[in-house]
Amino acid sequence: MSTKNFIVAIELGSTKIRGIAGKKNPDGTISVLALSEEDATQCIRKGVVYNIDKTTQAISNIIQRLRAQLKTGIKQVFVGIGGQSIHSHHNLLFCDMPGTEGGIVSQQLIVEMMDENRATEYSDKEVLDVHVQEYRADNLMQTDPVGIPCSRLEGNFLNILQNKRHYQNLLKCFANADVKIADIYLAPTALADVVLTPTEKRSGCMLVDLGADTTTVVVYYKNIVRHIAVIPLGGNSITKDLCALQLEEQDAEKIKTKYASAFTPENEVDGEEQFNLSPSISVSAVKVIDLVEARVDEIVTNAWNQVPAEFAEKLLGGIVLTGGGAQMKNISQAFRKITSVEQIRIAKDTNEAFTPQPIVPTSFTQNTLVGILAKGDQNCWADAAAPRANTDMFDTPTAAPATEEKKAPEQTTPLSGFQTFDNAGTNIEIKQKEEPKKEVEKKEEPITEEDRLIQQYRDKQAQEKQNKDSLGTKISRWIQALTNPEE
C-alpha cells in the first residue's frame, strides 16, 4: 500500500543528481522510502548546469523511478543547490539614530535593515540566503540589539550568492521536467545541519565536503555561518593526475580507490613496490603516492586558506570531513599536516536516526541529500490519478488554456396547442410575441419645376377661397344683425 505522507528531495551534486523520498515519524526518526540517482557528468560540471536538455531528462528519470518505488504520485520536491558558482559576500549597513543623544533600537529598525540588505543588487549574482553576523550598537557587539540605546547602528550580513544565469538554468530544468519546486535550500548549510553537532557549531569548526569535482568549505562560530566557499578541485582531479601514468580514466579511478593514500610516512614507502590492477596493468607505487599526495596537499591547502583569519585560531570544534573524498586512507593525517589542527572528525553518517526498513542511507555521498530531506517541511504526495492543476513550478496559478465559447442553442417558439416543461416537470407558460409590423418606407420622387408651380397655384387658390368664405360669413352676420336688432 502506497503512503500519502512523505517528502521528496533532489540534490544536484558535482557529478551526480540524486533523489530521495522519506517520511518523518512522530518519534523523530526518518523512514527512507525510495532512492534514485543519475550520472550527471554529461550535463553538470562542478555543480553547475551546462546542458539544460540532459539535466531535464535526468531529473525526469529520477522522478519516474521514485514514483515507481513509492507507487504513487509526487506533487513537489525540495531542491538543494551548491557548486562552484556559490560563494559568500559580507555586506555592511549603517544607520544613524535620530536625535543628538541617539535612540533605542527597535525591532522595526532591524527588519528594515534586513530588508535593505536583502534588496542589495549584484550585477550578475542572485542572493540565495542571508546569515546575520552581528550588530554593532556604537562600540557594543550584539547578536540582538533590540532595546539598546545608541547613536549609530551597524549591521553585518553574510550574503550567499550564486550566478544568476546558472540559477535561471536550474529553474528552467525543473520547469521543463514539469516538476514543481516546493523550496530551494543551500546544500552546504543543509549538510552542516545533519553532520555537525551543536557543540561544534557553537565552539567553532570547519566543515569540509570533499566531493568529486568540488570541495566545499563552511566555517561556523557561535552558531553562525561565517564563511562559505567552493573550490573547483576534488577526487576527480586525483584521477586525472593518475592518467599521466598511461592509464585509462576507468583504470586510474580503480587505482585511486584501491591504493591511494592521502598521507604516507616516508618509512613506509617502498621504491620497488608495484600497484597491480590486472596482469597487464601495473604502476609504480612511488609515482602513485607522489601524485596523490601532491593533489591532496593542494586541496587541503586551498580549503584551509578559506578560513577567515579572525577565526583560524578559534575553531575549538576542529575540522569535520565528509563527502566521498573523506573515505580516502589517512585523509585526517593529511589535514593535520597542513592545518596543524589536531581535532579532526570524519562524519560518515548524519545525526539523523533512521528506521531499519525499508532503506538506510549509509554512503558518505548521501549526507547532503539526507540534509535536504530533513529540512523539508511540506507533504510531497500527489494522487497519481488526479489531473494536475494549471500552476507553474512554484505552484502559482496560471491562466487556463483558452477554449472556444459554446453558443447557446437558438430558442424556437413552440407551436400553439403544445405545452413546454422544464427539467423539474413544471409547465411553462408560453407567450408568443408578435413581430412588429414593418412600415414600408415610401420613396419620395424628385419634384420638378412644373409640379412646384402647380402646387403653388393650388395653395394660392385655397388661401383665396378661405379668405372669401371668411368675408362672406362676416357680411351675412352683419345683415342679420340689422334685420333682427332684438337679437
Short mmCIF file of C-alpha atoms in Angstrom, two decimals:
data_model
loop_
_atom_site.label_atom_id
_atom_site.label_comp_id
_atom_site.label_asym_id
_atom_site.label_seq_id
_atom_site.Cartn_x
_atom_site.Cartn_y
_atom_site.Cartn_z
CA MET A 1 0.00 0.00 0.00
CA SER A 2 1.42 3.38 -1.00
CA THR A 3 1.96 6.09 1.62
CA LYS A 4 0.33 9.51 1.37
CA ASN A 5 2.70 11.45 3.59
CA PHE A 6 6.31 11.84 2.53
CA ILE A 7 8.96 14.38 1.49
CA VAL A 8 10.99 14.29 -1.71
CA ALA A 9 14.43 15.91 -2.02
CA ILE A 10 16.64 16.38 -5.08
CA GLU A 11 20.36 17.19 -4.90
CA LEU A 12 22.36 18.40 -7.87
CA GLY A 13 25.89 17.32 -6.99
CA SER A 14 29.13 17.87 -8.88
CA THR A 15 28.81 14.60 -10.82
CA LYS A 16 25.52 13.04 -9.68
CA ILE A 17 21.87 14.04 -9.44
CA ARG A 18 20.27 12.21 -6.53
CA GLY A 19 16.70 11.87 -5.35
CA ILE A 20 15.26 10.60 -2.08
CA ALA A 21 11.79 10.17 -0.61
CA GLY A 22 11.27 9.75 3.11
CA LYS A 23 8.74 10.04 5.88
CA LYS A 24 9.26 11.83 9.20
CA ASN A 25 7.94 9.72 12.08
CA PRO A 26 6.45 11.04 15.36
CA ASP A 27 9.42 9.66 17.33
CA GLY A 28 11.85 11.84 15.34
CA THR A 29 13.17 9.08 13.10
CA ILE A 30 13.08 9.12 9.29
CA SER A 31 11.91 6.26 7.12
CA VAL A 32 13.58 6.35 3.72
CA LEU A 33 11.08 5.03 1.19
CA ALA A 34 12.89 5.47 -2.13
CA LEU A 35 16.32 6.34 -3.54
CA SER A 36 17.49 7.09 -7.06
CA GLU A 37 20.44 8.71 -8.80
CA GLU A 38 21.57 9.67 -12.29
CA ASP A 39 25.04 10.25 -13.71
CA ALA A 40 25.44 13.96 -14.40
CA THR A 41 28.88 14.10 -15.96
CA GLN A 42 27.32 14.94 -19.35
CA CYS A 43 25.19 17.82 -18.08
CA ILE A 44 26.73 19.21 -14.86
CA ARG A 45 30.25 20.47 -14.31
CA LYS A 46 31.47 21.27 -10.82
CA GLY A 47 27.89 21.52 -9.61
CA VAL A 48 26.74 23.91 -12.34
CA VAL A 49 24.19 23.03 -15.05
CA TYR A 50 25.62 23.50 -18.54
CA ASN A 51 23.33 21.20 -20.58
CA ILE A 52 19.68 22.01 -19.89
CA ASP A 53 18.15 19.23 -22.01
CA LYS A 54 20.20 16.42 -20.46
CA THR A 55 19.70 17.75 -16.95
CA THR A 56 15.96 17.91 -17.58
CA GLN A 57 15.97 14.30 -18.73
CA ALA A 58 17.99 13.18 -15.70
CA ILE A 59 15.53 14.90 -13.33
CA SER A 60 12.59 13.31 -15.14
CA ASN A 61 14.20 9.85 -14.87
CA ILE A 62 14.74 10.26 -11.12
CA ILE A 63 11.15 11.38 -10.54
CA GLN A 64 9.80 8.46 -12.57
CA ARG A 65 11.85 5.92 -10.57
CA LEU A 66 10.84 7.49 -7.27
CA ARG A 67 7.18 7.32 -8.32
CA ALA A 68 7.61 3.69 -9.27
CA GLN A 69 9.13 2.84 -5.88
CA LEU A 70 6.54 4.85 -3.97
CA LYS A 71 3.68 3.57 -6.14
CA THR A 72 2.05 6.99 -6.08
CA GLY A 73 2.38 10.48 -7.50
CA ILE A 74 4.74 13.30 -6.48
CA LYS A 75 3.32 16.79 -6.16
CA GLN A 76 6.50 18.77 -5.46
CA VAL A 77 10.17 18.42 -4.46
CA PHE A 78 12.73 20.20 -2.31
CA VAL A 79 15.93 21.10 -4.15
CA GLY A 80 19.44 21.57 -2.77
CA ILE A 81 21.98 23.53 -4.78
CA GLY A 82 25.69 24.16 -4.40
CA GLY A 83 28.55 24.06 -6.84
CA GLN A 84 31.32 26.35 -7.99
CA SER A 85 29.06 29.37 -8.54
CA ILE A 86 28.26 29.56 -4.80
CA HIS A 87 30.20 31.98 -2.63
CA SER A 88 29.67 34.32 0.32
CA HIS A 89 29.95 38.10 0.47
CA HIS A 90 29.94 40.41 3.51
CA ASN A 91 27.66 43.44 3.39
CA LEU A 92 27.81 46.26 5.95
CA LEU A 93 24.89 48.63 6.53
CA PHE A 94 24.81 51.70 8.77
CA CYS A 95 22.02 53.64 10.41
CA ASP A 96 22.43 56.90 12.36
CA MET A 97 19.86 57.13 15.12
CA PRO A 98 17.78 60.34 15.26
CA GLY A 99 18.45 62.99 17.91
CA THR A 100 21.62 64.32 19.44
CA GLU A 101 21.69 61.58 22.06
CA GLY A 102 20.62 58.82 19.68
CA GLY A 103 17.71 56.48 20.23
CA ILE A 104 16.69 52.96 21.18
CA VAL A 105 16.97 50.20 18.59
CA SER A 106 13.54 48.82 17.69
CA GLN A 107 12.51 45.56 16.06
CA GLN A 108 11.12 47.53 13.13
CA LEU A 109 14.53 49.11 12.53
CA ILE A 110 16.17 45.66 12.47
CA VAL A 111 13.58 44.38 9.98
CA GLU A 112 14.08 47.42 7.74
CA MET A 113 17.85 46.92 7.80
CA MET A 114 17.47 43.23 6.91
CA ASP A 115 15.11 44.11 4.06
CA GLU A 116 17.57 46.68 2.77
CA ASN A 117 20.34 44.09 2.80
CA ARG A 118 18.15 41.55 1.01
CA ALA A 119 17.39 44.14 -1.67
CA THR A 120 21.08 44.67 -2.39
CA GLU A 121 21.63 44.26 -6.14
CA TYR A 122 24.59 42.46 -7.64
CA SER A 123 25.38 42.72 -11.32
CA ASP A 124 25.35 39.01 -12.14
CA LYS A 125 24.57 37.36 -8.79
CA GLU A 126 21.43 36.13 -7.08
CA VAL A 127 21.06 36.24 -3.27
CA LEU A 128 20.17 32.71 -2.16
CA ASP A 129 20.48 33.04 1.59
CA VAL A 130 21.48 35.56 4.27
CA HIS A 131 23.21 34.93 7.59
CA VAL A 132 23.24 37.80 10.09
CA GLN A 133 26.73 38.04 11.64
CA GLU A 134 26.21 40.61 14.38
CA TYR A 135 25.21 44.21 15.03
CA ARG A 136 27.38 46.96 16.43
CA ALA A 137 25.49 49.43 18.62
CA ASP A 138 28.10 52.18 18.96
CA ASN A 139 31.03 50.09 20.30
CA LEU A 140 28.97 47.19 21.63
CA MET A 141 28.76 43.98 19.56
CA GLN A 142 25.38 42.24 19.83
CA THR A 143 23.51 39.48 18.01
CA ASP A 144 20.20 41.01 19.17
CA PRO A 145 20.45 44.79 19.64
CA VAL A 146 16.72 45.46 20.14
CA GLY A 147 16.19 47.74 23.14
CA ILE A 148 19.78 49.03 23.29
CA PRO A 149 20.24 52.84 23.17
CA CYS A 150 22.87 54.02 20.70
CA SER A 151 23.65 56.82 18.28
CA ARG A 152 24.81 54.59 15.41
CA LEU A 153 23.82 51.03 14.47
CA GLU A 154 25.90 48.86 12.15
CA GLY A 155 24.65 45.60 10.63
CA ASN A 156 27.00 42.93 9.30
CA PHE A 157 25.39 40.43 6.92
CA LEU A 158 26.80 37.41 5.09
CA ASN A 159 25.03 37.08 1.74
CA ILE A 160 25.26 33.74 -0.06
CA LEU A 161 25.35 34.41 -3.78
CA GLN A 162 25.03 32.40 -6.97
CA ASN A 163 25.45 33.30 -10.61
CA LYS A 164 22.07 34.49 -11.96
CA ARG A 165 22.37 32.64 -15.25
CA HIS A 166 23.21 29.36 -13.53
CA TYR A 167 20.30 29.84 -11.15
CA GLN A 168 17.88 30.51 -14.02
CA ASN A 169 19.15 27.45 -15.89
CA LEU A 170 18.45 25.33 -12.81
CA LEU A 171 14.88 26.61 -12.59
CA LYS A 172 14.40 26.05 -16.29
CA CYS A 173 15.41 22.38 -15.97
CA PHE A 174 12.75 21.67 -13.36
CA ALA A 175 10.15 23.64 -15.32
CA ASN A 176 10.92 21.65 -18.47
CA ALA A 177 10.68 18.41 -16.48
CA ASP A 178 7.26 19.54 -15.19
CA VAL A 179 8.46 19.20 -11.58
CA LYS A 180 7.21 21.80 -9.10
CA ILE A 181 9.74 23.14 -6.58
CA ALA A 182 8.47 23.42 -3.02
CA ASP A 183 11.60 25.25 -1.83
CA ILE A 184 15.30 25.64 -2.63
CA TYR A 185 17.90 25.04 0.07
CA LEU A 186 21.57 25.82 0.16
CA ALA A 187 23.22 22.40 0.09
CA PRO A 188 26.29 23.25 2.25
CA THR A 189 24.20 24.51 5.18
CA ALA A 190 21.69 21.67 4.81
CA LEU A 191 24.63 19.27 5.08
CA ALA A 192 26.02 21.10 8.11
CA ASP A 193 22.70 20.80 9.94
CA VAL A 194 22.84 16.99 9.85
CA VAL A 195 26.56 16.26 10.33
CA LEU A 196 27.70 18.93 12.81
CA THR A 197 26.90 18.75 16.50
CA PRO A 198 25.54 21.78 18.41
CA THR A 199 28.84 21.92 20.32
CA GLU A 200 30.88 22.10 17.11
CA LYS A 201 28.73 24.93 15.74
CA ARG A 202 28.90 26.88 18.97
CA SER A 203 32.61 26.48 19.71
CA GLY A 204 33.65 26.97 16.07
CA CYS A 205 34.52 24.44 13.40
CA MET A 206 35.37 23.97 9.75
CA LEU A 207 33.21 21.61 7.69
CA VAL A 208 34.85 20.25 4.53
CA ASP A 209 32.78 18.35 1.96
CA LEU A 210 35.24 16.51 -0.30
CA GLY A 211 33.29 15.94 -3.50
CA ALA A 212 34.17 14.56 -6.89
CA ASP A 213 34.68 17.84 -8.73
CA THR A 214 34.45 20.40 -5.93
CA THR A 215 35.42 20.85 -2.29
CA THR A 216 33.01 22.91 -0.19
CA VAL A 217 34.09 24.73 2.97
CA VAL A 218 31.70 26.04 5.65
CA VAL A 219 33.01 27.86 8.73
CA TYR A 220 30.88 28.11 11.90
CA TYR A 221 31.47 30.15 15.03
CA LYS A 222 28.99 30.86 17.83
CA ASN A 223 26.25 29.04 15.90
CA ILE A 224 26.61 31.43 12.95
CA VAL A 225 27.82 30.69 9.43
CA ARG A 226 30.92 32.84 8.99
CA HIS A 227 32.10 31.81 5.53
CA ILE A 228 31.15 29.56 2.62
CA ALA A 229 33.40 28.77 -0.35
CA VAL A 230 33.52 26.18 -3.12
CA ILE A 231 36.90 25.11 -4.52
CA PRO A 232 36.93 23.66 -8.08
CA LEU A 233 39.08 20.70 -7.02
CA GLY A 234 38.00 17.23 -5.90
CA GLY A 235 38.51 13.50 -6.16
CA ASN A 236 38.33 13.53 -9.95
CA SER A 237 41.38 15.82 -10.01
CA ILE A 238 43.38 12.98 -8.46
CA THR A 239 42.01 10.50 -11.01
CA LYS A 240 43.08 12.74 -13.91
CA ASP A 241 46.54 13.10 -12.41
CA LEU A 242 46.91 9.32 -12.31
CA CYS A 243 46.04 9.16 -16.01
CA ALA A 244 49.51 10.63 -16.57
CA LEU A 245 50.83 7.15 -15.73
CA GLN A 246 49.46 5.98 -19.08
CA LEU A 247 46.25 4.71 -17.56
CA GLU A 248 42.71 4.89 -18.86
CA GLU A 249 40.45 7.02 -16.71
CA GLN A 250 38.50 3.98 -15.50
CA ASP A 251 41.72 2.19 -14.51
CA ALA A 252 43.05 5.33 -12.83
CA GLU A 253 39.86 5.52 -10.75
CA LYS A 254 40.31 1.89 -9.71
CA ILE A 255 43.94 2.52 -8.70
CA LYS A 256 42.87 5.52 -6.63
CA THR A 257 40.08 3.63 -4.92
CA LYS A 258 42.22 0.59 -4.14
CA TYR A 259 45.68 2.00 -3.33
CA ALA A 260 45.58 5.80 -2.91
CA SER A 261 46.52 7.28 0.47
CA ALA A 262 46.29 10.96 1.34
CA PHE A 263 49.40 10.68 3.53
CA THR A 264 52.14 8.04 3.52
CA PRO A 265 55.01 8.13 6.06
CA GLU A 266 58.43 8.09 4.41
CA ASN A 267 59.46 4.91 6.20
CA GLU A 268 56.56 3.07 4.58
CA VAL A 269 57.48 3.94 1.00
CA ASP A 270 58.96 1.02 -0.94
CA GLY A 271 60.71 2.12 -4.11
CA GLU A 272 60.35 -1.31 -5.69
CA GLU A 273 56.65 -1.83 -4.92
CA GLN A 274 54.13 -2.02 -7.75
CA PHE A 275 50.41 -1.46 -7.62
CA ASN A 276 48.77 -4.15 -9.73
CA LEU A 277 45.29 -3.81 -11.17
CA SER A 278 45.50 -6.80 -13.51
CA PRO A 279 48.23 -8.93 -15.01
CA SER A 280 48.65 -6.33 -17.76
CA ILE A 281 48.20 -3.17 -15.67
CA SER A 282 50.88 -2.32 -13.12
CA VAL A 283 52.18 1.07 -11.95
CA SER A 284 54.93 2.23 -9.64
CA ALA A 285 53.77 2.74 -6.06
CA VAL A 286 56.14 5.68 -5.58
CA LYS A 287 54.68 7.54 -8.56
CA VAL A 288 51.14 6.95 -7.37
CA ILE A 289 52.00 8.17 -3.86
CA ASP A 290 53.68 11.30 -5.17
CA LEU A 291 50.78 12.24 -7.49
CA VAL A 292 48.10 11.58 -4.91
CA GLU A 293 49.81 13.42 -2.06
CA ALA A 294 50.62 16.43 -4.23
CA ARG A 295 47.00 16.89 -5.26
CA VAL A 296 45.64 16.21 -1.77
CA ASP A 297 48.02 18.79 -0.30
CA GLU A 298 46.78 21.32 -2.84
CA ILE A 299 43.13 20.66 -1.98
CA VAL A 300 43.76 20.81 1.78
CA THR A 301 45.83 24.00 1.50
CA ASN A 302 43.17 25.76 -0.56
CA ALA A 303 40.44 24.65 1.82
CA TRP A 304 42.34 25.88 4.88
CA ASN A 305 43.02 29.24 3.20
CA GLN A 306 39.26 29.81 3.03
CA VAL A 307 39.04 30.15 6.81
CA PRO A 308 38.90 33.88 7.69
CA ALA A 309 41.98 34.94 9.65
CA GLU A 310 39.93 36.12 12.65
CA PHE A 311 38.53 32.60 13.13
CA ALA A 312 41.58 30.45 12.33
CA GLU A 313 42.61 30.28 16.00
CA LYS A 314 39.05 30.00 17.35
CA LEU A 315 37.97 26.67 15.84
CA LEU A 316 37.77 24.73 19.08
CA GLY A 317 35.42 22.26 17.43
CA GLY A 318 38.16 21.33 14.98
CA ILE A 319 37.64 20.11 11.41
CA VAL A 320 34.83 17.83 10.24
CA LEU A 321 35.33 15.91 6.98
CA THR A 322 32.58 14.35 4.87
CA GLY A 323 31.83 13.50 1.25
CA GLY A 324 33.25 10.82 -0.99
CA GLY A 325 36.82 12.09 -0.63
CA ALA A 326 36.66 11.59 3.14
CA GLN A 327 36.86 7.84 2.52
CA MET A 328 40.47 8.09 1.32
CA LYS A 329 43.01 6.44 3.57
CA ASN A 330 44.86 8.76 6.01
CA ILE A 331 42.86 11.82 4.99
CA SER A 332 42.87 13.04 8.61
CA GLN A 333 46.68 12.92 8.76
CA ALA A 334 46.88 14.99 5.57
CA PHE A 335 44.73 17.73 7.13
CA ARG A 336 46.73 17.68 10.37
CA LYS A 337 49.97 18.09 8.42
CA ILE A 338 48.74 21.21 6.61
CA THR A 339 46.49 22.86 9.22
CA SER A 340 48.17 21.78 12.49
CA VAL A 341 44.64 21.16 13.85
CA GLU A 342 44.61 18.01 15.97
CA GLN A 343 40.86 17.61 16.43
CA ILE A 344 39.59 16.14 13.15
CA ARG A 345 36.45 14.06 12.82
CA ILE A 346 35.21 12.10 9.79
CA ALA A 347 31.43 12.29 9.51
CA LYS A 348 30.48 9.11 7.75
CA ASP A 349 26.84 9.25 8.80
CA THR A 350 24.43 12.01 9.73
CA ASN A 351 22.92 12.89 13.10
CA GLU A 352 19.50 11.77 11.86
CA ALA A 353 18.06 8.49 13.14
CA PHE A 354 16.60 6.13 10.54
CA THR A 355 14.24 3.22 10.82
CA PRO A 356 15.83 -0.07 9.72
CA GLN A 357 13.29 -0.53 6.94
CA PRO A 358 12.94 -0.17 4.05
CA ILE A 359 16.17 1.73 3.19
CA VAL A 360 19.03 3.05 5.33
CA PRO A 361 21.39 5.56 3.63
CA THR A 362 24.95 4.78 4.70
CA SER A 363 27.12 6.30 1.97
CA PHE A 364 29.29 9.38 2.52
CA THR A 365 27.86 10.79 -0.71
CA GLN A 366 24.26 10.75 0.58
CA ASN A 367 24.76 13.03 3.58
CA THR A 368 23.79 16.21 1.71
CA LEU A 369 20.71 14.51 0.31
CA VAL A 370 19.65 13.50 3.81
CA GLY A 371 20.16 17.09 4.96
CA ILE A 372 17.81 18.42 2.30
CA LEU A 373 15.25 15.76 3.18
CA ALA A 374 15.45 16.68 6.88
CA LYS A 375 14.80 20.38 6.09
CA GLY A 376 11.69 19.63 4.02
CA ASP A 377 8.51 20.64 5.79
CA GLN A 378 5.71 20.05 3.26
CA ASN A 379 3.98 16.88 2.12
CA CYS A 380 5.01 15.97 -1.44
CA TRP A 381 2.36 13.32 -2.05
CA ALA A 382 0.03 13.67 -5.00
CA ASP A 383 -2.74 11.46 -6.30
CA ALA A 384 -1.31 9.92 -9.45
CA ALA A 385 -4.79 9.62 -10.95
CA ALA A 386 -5.84 13.22 -10.26
CA PRO A 387 -5.30 15.76 -13.04
CA ARG A 388 -2.74 18.39 -12.24
CA ALA A 389 -3.94 21.97 -11.78
CA ASN A 390 -2.73 24.75 -14.03
CA THR A 391 0.20 26.01 -11.92
CA ASP A 392 3.80 26.95 -12.52
CA MET A 393 6.81 25.25 -10.89
CA PHE A 394 6.26 27.17 -7.63
CA ASP A 395 2.52 26.33 -7.52
CA THR A 396 1.45 29.78 -8.69
CA PRO A 397 -1.91 29.56 -10.52
CA THR A 398 -1.65 30.20 -14.22
CA ALA A 399 -4.27 31.06 -16.79
CA ALA A 400 -6.20 28.09 -18.11
CA PRO A 401 -5.84 27.37 -21.82
CA ALA A 402 -8.24 29.36 -23.91
CA THR A 403 -11.31 27.46 -25.05
CA GLU A 404 -13.93 28.42 -27.56
CA GLU A 405 -17.19 29.63 -26.14
CA LYS A 406 -20.11 27.40 -26.91
CA LYS A 407 -23.04 29.31 -28.36
CA ALA A 408 -26.33 28.76 -26.66
CA PRO A 409 -28.82 26.90 -28.88
CA GLU A 410 -31.33 29.13 -30.56
CA GLN A 411 -34.71 29.06 -28.84
CA THR A 412 -37.60 28.20 -31.13
CA THR A 413 -41.16 29.29 -30.48
CA PRO A 414 -43.36 26.29 -29.74
CA LEU A 415 -46.41 25.73 -31.88
CA SER A 416 -49.77 26.69 -30.47
CA GLY A 417 -51.59 23.87 -28.70
CA PHE A 418 -48.38 22.37 -27.20
CA GLN A 419 -47.02 22.77 -23.68
CA THR A 420 -43.39 23.16 -22.63
CA PHE A 421 -41.91 21.72 -19.37
CA ASP A 422 -38.62 22.46 -17.58
CA ASN A 423 -36.24 19.83 -16.07
CA ALA A 424 -38.41 19.62 -12.93
CA GLY A 425 -41.56 18.91 -14.94
CA THR A 426 -43.14 22.32 -14.30
CA ASN A 427 -45.38 23.70 -17.00
CA ILE A 428 -44.00 26.84 -18.55
CA GLU A 429 -46.47 29.33 -19.98
CA ILE A 430 -45.52 30.37 -23.43
CA LYS A 431 -46.44 33.80 -24.72
CA GLN A 432 -45.93 34.31 -28.35
CA LYS A 433 -44.56 37.63 -29.25
CA GLU A 434 -46.00 39.39 -32.22
CA GLU A 435 -43.43 40.63 -34.53
CA PRO A 436 -43.75 44.38 -35.03
CA LYS A 437 -45.04 45.31 -38.41
CA LYS A 438 -42.50 46.90 -40.55
CA GLU A 439 -43.51 50.21 -42.00
CA VAL A 440 -42.96 50.40 -45.68
CA GLU A 441 -40.98 53.44 -46.39
CA LYS A 442 -42.30 55.43 -49.34
CA LYS A 443 -39.70 56.71 -51.59
CA GLU A 444 -40.16 60.40 -52.39
CA GLU A 445 -39.96 61.15 -56.07
CA PRO A 446 -37.99 64.20 -57.07
CA ILE A 447 -40.22 67.37 -57.58
CA THR A 448 -39.94 69.03 -60.94
CA GLU A 449 -40.28 72.74 -61.52
CA GLU A 450 -43.67 72.29 -63.20
CA ASP A 451 -45.10 70.40 -60.27
CA ARG A 452 -43.83 73.07 -57.93
CA LEU A 453 -45.66 75.85 -59.82
CA ILE A 454 -48.89 73.83 -59.94
CA GLN A 455 -48.74 73.19 -56.23
CA GLN A 456 -48.08 76.86 -55.58
CA TYR A 457 -51.14 77.85 -57.68
CA ARG A 458 -53.37 75.38 -55.82
CA ASP A 459 -52.19 76.70 -52.48
CA LYS A 460 -52.99 80.24 -53.58
CA GLN A 461 -56.48 79.27 -54.69
CA ALA A 462 -57.16 77.55 -51.41
CA GLN A 463 -56.00 80.57 -49.46
CA GLU A 464 -58.23 82.94 -51.55
CA LYS A 465 -61.23 80.65 -51.05
CA GLN A 466 -60.61 80.63 -47.32
CA ASN A 467 -60.45 84.43 -47.26
CA LYS A 468 -63.59 84.74 -49.41
CA ASP A 469 -65.56 82.39 -47.17
CA SER A 470 -64.49 84.35 -44.18
CA LEU A 471 -65.66 87.69 -45.70
CA GLY A 472 -69.00 86.24 -46.76
CA THR A 473 -69.60 84.93 -43.26
CA LYS A 474 -68.98 88.34 -41.80
CA ILE A 475 -71.41 90.14 -44.23
CA SER A 476 -74.13 87.58 -43.51
CA ARG A 477 -73.84 88.10 -39.79
CA TRP A 478 -73.93 91.94 -40.26
CA ILE A 479 -77.13 91.89 -42.41
CA GLN A 480 -78.77 89.50 -39.93
CA ALA A 481 -77.96 91.87 -37.10
CA LEU A 482 -79.57 94.84 -38.90
CA THR A 483 -82.69 92.86 -39.72
CA ASN A 484 -83.20 91.49 -36.20
CA PRO A 485 -81.99 94.20 -33.81
CA GLU A 486 -83.55 92.42 -30.76
CA GLU A 487 -81.15 89.63 -31.03
#
